[in-house]
Short mmCIF file of C-alpha atoms in Angstrom, two decimals:
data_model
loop_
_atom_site.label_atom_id
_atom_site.label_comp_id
_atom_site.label_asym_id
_atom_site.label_seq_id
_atom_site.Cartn_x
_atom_site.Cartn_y
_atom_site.Cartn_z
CA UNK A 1 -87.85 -50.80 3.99
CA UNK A 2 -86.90 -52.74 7.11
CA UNK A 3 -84.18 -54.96 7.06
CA UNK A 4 -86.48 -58.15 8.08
CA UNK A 5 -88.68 -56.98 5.13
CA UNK A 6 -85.64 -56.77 2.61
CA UNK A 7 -84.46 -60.05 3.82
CA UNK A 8 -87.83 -61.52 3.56
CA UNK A 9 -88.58 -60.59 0.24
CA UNK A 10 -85.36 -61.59 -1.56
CA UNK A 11 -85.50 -65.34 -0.27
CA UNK A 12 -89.43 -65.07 -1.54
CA UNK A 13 -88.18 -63.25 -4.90
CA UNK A 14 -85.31 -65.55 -5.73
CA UNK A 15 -86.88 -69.00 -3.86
CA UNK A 16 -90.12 -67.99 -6.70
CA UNK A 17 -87.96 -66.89 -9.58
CA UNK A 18 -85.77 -70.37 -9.62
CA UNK A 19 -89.72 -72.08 -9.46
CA UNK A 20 -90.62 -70.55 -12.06
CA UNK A 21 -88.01 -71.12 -14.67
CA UNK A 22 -87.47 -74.38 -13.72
CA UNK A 23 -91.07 -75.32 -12.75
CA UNK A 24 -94.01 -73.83 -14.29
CA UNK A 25 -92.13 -72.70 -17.60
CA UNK A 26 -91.30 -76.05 -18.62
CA UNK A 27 -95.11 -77.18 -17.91
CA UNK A 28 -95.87 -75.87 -21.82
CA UNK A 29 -99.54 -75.37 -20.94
CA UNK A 30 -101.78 -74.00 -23.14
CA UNK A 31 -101.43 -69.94 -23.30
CA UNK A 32 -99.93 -68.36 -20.90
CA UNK A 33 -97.57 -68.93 -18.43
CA UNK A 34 -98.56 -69.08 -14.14
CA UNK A 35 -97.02 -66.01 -13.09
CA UNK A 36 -96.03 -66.90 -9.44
CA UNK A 37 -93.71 -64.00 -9.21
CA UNK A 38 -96.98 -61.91 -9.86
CA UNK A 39 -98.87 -63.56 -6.76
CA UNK A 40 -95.56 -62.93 -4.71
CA UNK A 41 -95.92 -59.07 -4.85
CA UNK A 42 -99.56 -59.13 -4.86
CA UNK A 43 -99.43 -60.29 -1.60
CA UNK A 44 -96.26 -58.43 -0.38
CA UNK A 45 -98.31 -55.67 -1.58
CA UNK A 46 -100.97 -56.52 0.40
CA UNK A 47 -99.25 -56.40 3.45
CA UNK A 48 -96.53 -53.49 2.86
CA UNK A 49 -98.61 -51.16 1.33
CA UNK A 50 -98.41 -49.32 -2.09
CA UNK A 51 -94.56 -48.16 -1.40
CA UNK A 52 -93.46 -50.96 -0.23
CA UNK A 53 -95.13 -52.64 -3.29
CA UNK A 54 -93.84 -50.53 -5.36
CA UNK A 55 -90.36 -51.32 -4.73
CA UNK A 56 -91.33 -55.20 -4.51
CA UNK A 57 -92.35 -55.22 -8.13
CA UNK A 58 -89.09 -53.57 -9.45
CA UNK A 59 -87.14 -55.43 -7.64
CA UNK A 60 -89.11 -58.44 -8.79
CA UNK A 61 -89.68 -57.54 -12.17
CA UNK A 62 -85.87 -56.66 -12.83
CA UNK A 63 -84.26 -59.92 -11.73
CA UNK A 64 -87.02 -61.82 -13.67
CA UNK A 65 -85.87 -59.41 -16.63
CA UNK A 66 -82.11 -60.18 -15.90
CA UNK A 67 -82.73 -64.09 -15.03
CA UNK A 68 -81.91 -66.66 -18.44
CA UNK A 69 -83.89 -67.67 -20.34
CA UNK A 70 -85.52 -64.08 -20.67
CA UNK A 71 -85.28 -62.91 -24.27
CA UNK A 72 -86.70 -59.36 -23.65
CA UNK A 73 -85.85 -56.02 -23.14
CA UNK A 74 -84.38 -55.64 -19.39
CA UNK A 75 -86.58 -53.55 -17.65
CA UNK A 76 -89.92 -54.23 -19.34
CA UNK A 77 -90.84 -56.83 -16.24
CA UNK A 78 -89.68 -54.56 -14.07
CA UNK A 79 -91.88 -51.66 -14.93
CA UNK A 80 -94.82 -53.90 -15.13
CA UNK A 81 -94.56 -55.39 -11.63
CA UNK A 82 -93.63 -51.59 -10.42
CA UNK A 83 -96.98 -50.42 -11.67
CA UNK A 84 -98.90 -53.22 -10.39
CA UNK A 85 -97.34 -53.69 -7.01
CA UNK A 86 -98.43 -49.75 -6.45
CA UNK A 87 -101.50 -50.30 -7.26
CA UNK A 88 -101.83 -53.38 -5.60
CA UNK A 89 -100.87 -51.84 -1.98
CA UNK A 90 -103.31 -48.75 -2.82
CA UNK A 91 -106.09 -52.17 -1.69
CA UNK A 92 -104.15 -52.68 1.76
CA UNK A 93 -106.89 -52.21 4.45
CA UNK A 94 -106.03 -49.13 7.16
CA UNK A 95 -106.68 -52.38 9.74
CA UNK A 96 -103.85 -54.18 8.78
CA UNK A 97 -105.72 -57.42 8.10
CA UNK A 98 -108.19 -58.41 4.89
CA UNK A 99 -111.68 -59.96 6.39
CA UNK A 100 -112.96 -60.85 3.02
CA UNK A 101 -111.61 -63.50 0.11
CA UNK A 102 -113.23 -61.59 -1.94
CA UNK A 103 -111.00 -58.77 -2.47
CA UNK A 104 -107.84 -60.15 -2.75
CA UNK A 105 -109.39 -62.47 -5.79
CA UNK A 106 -110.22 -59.73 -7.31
CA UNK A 107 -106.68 -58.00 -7.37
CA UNK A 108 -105.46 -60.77 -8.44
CA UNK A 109 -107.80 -61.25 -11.87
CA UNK A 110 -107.43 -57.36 -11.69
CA UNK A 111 -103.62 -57.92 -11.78
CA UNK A 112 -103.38 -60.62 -14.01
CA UNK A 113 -105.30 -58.94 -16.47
CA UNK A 114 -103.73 -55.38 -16.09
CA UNK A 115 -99.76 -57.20 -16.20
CA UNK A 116 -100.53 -59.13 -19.59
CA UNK A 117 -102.04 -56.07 -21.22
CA UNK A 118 -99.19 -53.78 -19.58
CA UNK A 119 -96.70 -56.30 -20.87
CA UNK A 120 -98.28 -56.38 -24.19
CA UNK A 121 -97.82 -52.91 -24.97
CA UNK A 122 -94.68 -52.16 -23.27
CA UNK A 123 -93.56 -54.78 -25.70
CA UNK A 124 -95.70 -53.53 -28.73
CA UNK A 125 -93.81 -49.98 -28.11
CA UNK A 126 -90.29 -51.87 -27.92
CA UNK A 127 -91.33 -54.12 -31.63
CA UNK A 128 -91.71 -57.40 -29.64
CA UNK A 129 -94.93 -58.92 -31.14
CA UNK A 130 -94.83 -62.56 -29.63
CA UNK A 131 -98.06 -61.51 -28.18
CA UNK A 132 -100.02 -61.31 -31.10
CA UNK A 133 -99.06 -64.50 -32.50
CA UNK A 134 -100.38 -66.64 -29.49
CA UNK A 135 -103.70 -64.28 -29.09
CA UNK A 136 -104.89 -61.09 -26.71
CA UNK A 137 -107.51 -63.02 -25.34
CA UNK A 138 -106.17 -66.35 -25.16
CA UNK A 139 -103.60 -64.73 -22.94
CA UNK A 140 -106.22 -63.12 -21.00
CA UNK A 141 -107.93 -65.56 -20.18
CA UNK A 142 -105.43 -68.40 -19.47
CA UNK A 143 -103.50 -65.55 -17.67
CA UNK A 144 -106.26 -64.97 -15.22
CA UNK A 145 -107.52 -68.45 -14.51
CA UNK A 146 -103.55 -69.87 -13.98
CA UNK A 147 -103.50 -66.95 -11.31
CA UNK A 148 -106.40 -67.36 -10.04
CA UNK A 149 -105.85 -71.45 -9.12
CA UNK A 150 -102.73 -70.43 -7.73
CA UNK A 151 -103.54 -67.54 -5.24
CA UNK A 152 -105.66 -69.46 -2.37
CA UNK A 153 -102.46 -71.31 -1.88
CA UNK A 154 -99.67 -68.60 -2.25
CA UNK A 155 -101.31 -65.09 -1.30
CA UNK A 156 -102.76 -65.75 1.96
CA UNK A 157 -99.76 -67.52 3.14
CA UNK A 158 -97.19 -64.85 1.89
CA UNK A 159 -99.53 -62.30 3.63
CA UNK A 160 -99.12 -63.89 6.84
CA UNK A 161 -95.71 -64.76 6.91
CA UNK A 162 -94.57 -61.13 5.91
CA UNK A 163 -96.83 -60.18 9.13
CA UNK A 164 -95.06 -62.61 11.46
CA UNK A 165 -91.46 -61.75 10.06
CA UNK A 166 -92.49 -58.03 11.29
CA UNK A 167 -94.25 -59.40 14.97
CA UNK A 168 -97.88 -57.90 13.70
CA UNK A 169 -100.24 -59.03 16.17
CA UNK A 170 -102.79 -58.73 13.63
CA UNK A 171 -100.74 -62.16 11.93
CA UNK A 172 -101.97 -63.87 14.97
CA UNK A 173 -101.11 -67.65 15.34
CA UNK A 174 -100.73 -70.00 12.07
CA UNK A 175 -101.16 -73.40 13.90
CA UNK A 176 -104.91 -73.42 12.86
CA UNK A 177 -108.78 -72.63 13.90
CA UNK A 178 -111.39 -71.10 12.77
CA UNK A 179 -110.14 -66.99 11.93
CA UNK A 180 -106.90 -68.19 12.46
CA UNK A 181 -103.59 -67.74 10.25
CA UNK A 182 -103.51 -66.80 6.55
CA UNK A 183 -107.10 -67.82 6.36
CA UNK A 184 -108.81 -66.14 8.65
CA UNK A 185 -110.13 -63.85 6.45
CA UNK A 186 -112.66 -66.41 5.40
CA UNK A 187 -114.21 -66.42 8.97
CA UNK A 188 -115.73 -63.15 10.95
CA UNK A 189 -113.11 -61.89 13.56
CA UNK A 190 -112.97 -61.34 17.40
CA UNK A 191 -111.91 -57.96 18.22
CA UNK A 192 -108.18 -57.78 19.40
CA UNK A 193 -109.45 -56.10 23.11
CA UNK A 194 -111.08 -59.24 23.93
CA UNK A 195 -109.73 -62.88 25.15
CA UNK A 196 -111.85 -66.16 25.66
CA UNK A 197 -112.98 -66.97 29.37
CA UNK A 198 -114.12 -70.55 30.88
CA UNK A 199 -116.51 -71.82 29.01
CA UNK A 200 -115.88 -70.05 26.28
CA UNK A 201 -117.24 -66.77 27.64
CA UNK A 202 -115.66 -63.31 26.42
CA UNK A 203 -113.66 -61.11 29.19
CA UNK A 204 -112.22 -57.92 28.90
CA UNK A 205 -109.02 -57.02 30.46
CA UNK A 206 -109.64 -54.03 32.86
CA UNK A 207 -113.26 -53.76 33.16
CA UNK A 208 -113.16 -56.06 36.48
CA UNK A 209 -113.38 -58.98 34.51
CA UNK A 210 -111.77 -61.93 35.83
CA UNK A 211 -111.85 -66.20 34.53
CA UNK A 212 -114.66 -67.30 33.88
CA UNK A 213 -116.66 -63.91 33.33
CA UNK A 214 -117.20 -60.45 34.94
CA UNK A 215 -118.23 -59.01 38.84
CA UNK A 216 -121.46 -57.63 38.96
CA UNK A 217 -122.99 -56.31 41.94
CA UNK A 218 -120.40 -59.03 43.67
CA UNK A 219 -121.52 -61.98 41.77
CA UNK A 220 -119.79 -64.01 39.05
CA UNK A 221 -121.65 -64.51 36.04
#
């Protein structure tokens, strides 16, 4: 791993990790707890790819499993986020760049899903049984909707800032517009060899295109 993506991810890890035992554990909401250090490597994974994720959800996982007040086994976190940040960064798209909303929700009710019943029986196999006194499918489901609220605002904006720490050109600019920034997944995009004109006319570079449109037979369209 780079050292801009190392750097990166341990202000997101530890920034997420003090939020979340300060924050959202003390919220005592019905179920289970928002797991915003889940959403952190889902969309590191995103971006880095299944290695990369790989290594995001250890690292993750094992200072959550270190981090007071955690009263399990140290390393049960950690091989939980492992497992999903792998298969989370098996969904990275060869482009770079998602252009639907639609599959990072799903990795995320995928994930959410797949890390309670992961933790479940990692802790079933270990004698820890809180799990069965709250309820499977309470957990489930409160599990999946908490993440599910959470990622529009946390995914897509991890996702691009991981892509502007590394200068991807595919981050593109974060001040706003339509296909612009974290979101512009939600909106069709404009292929990377092309760059407005006057009037908002397409030009490409090279093809004797100049402002305002392209020569043809001497004329300016």
């Amino acid at each position: 791993m780079r050292i801009n993506r190392i750097l990166l991810t341990a202000v997101l890890v530890v920034v997420t990790l003090v939020f979340q035992v300060s924050v959202l554990a003390r919220l005592h909401l019905p179920g289970a707890v928002p797991d915003l250090m889940l959403l952190v490597v889902l969309g590191l994974a995103l971006t880095y790819g299944h290695v990369g994720g790989c290594l995001v959800g250890f690292g993750a996982g094992l200072l959550s499993d270190l981090a007071p007040p955690a009263d399990h086994a140290a390393g049960r976190y950690a091989l939980v986020l492992c497992v999903i940040g792998y298969l989370a960064g098996l969904a990275k798209p060869d482009s770079g760049q998602l252009r639907s909303a639609v599959m990072p929700m799903v990795v995320v009710g995928a994930a959410a899903i797949g890390s309670t019943l992961l933790n479940a029986g990692v802790g079933a196999l270990v004698g820890d049984t809180a799990a069965r006194h709250v309820g499977m499918v309470k957990l489930l489901f409160t599990a999946t909707v908490y993440d599910l609220l959470l990622a529009p605002f946390t995914v897509p904006w991890i996702m691009a800032l991981a892509r502007r720490v590394e200068n991807d050109p595919i981050a593109g600019d974060t001040s706003g517009g339509p296909g612009i920034g974290p979101y512009r997944w939600l909106t069709p995009g404009t292929p990377r060899n092309f760059r407005p004109g006057r009037g908002g006319r397409l030009s490409r570079p090279g093809l004797g295109g100049q402002r305002g449109g392209l020569l043809k037979g001497g004329r300016k369209l």
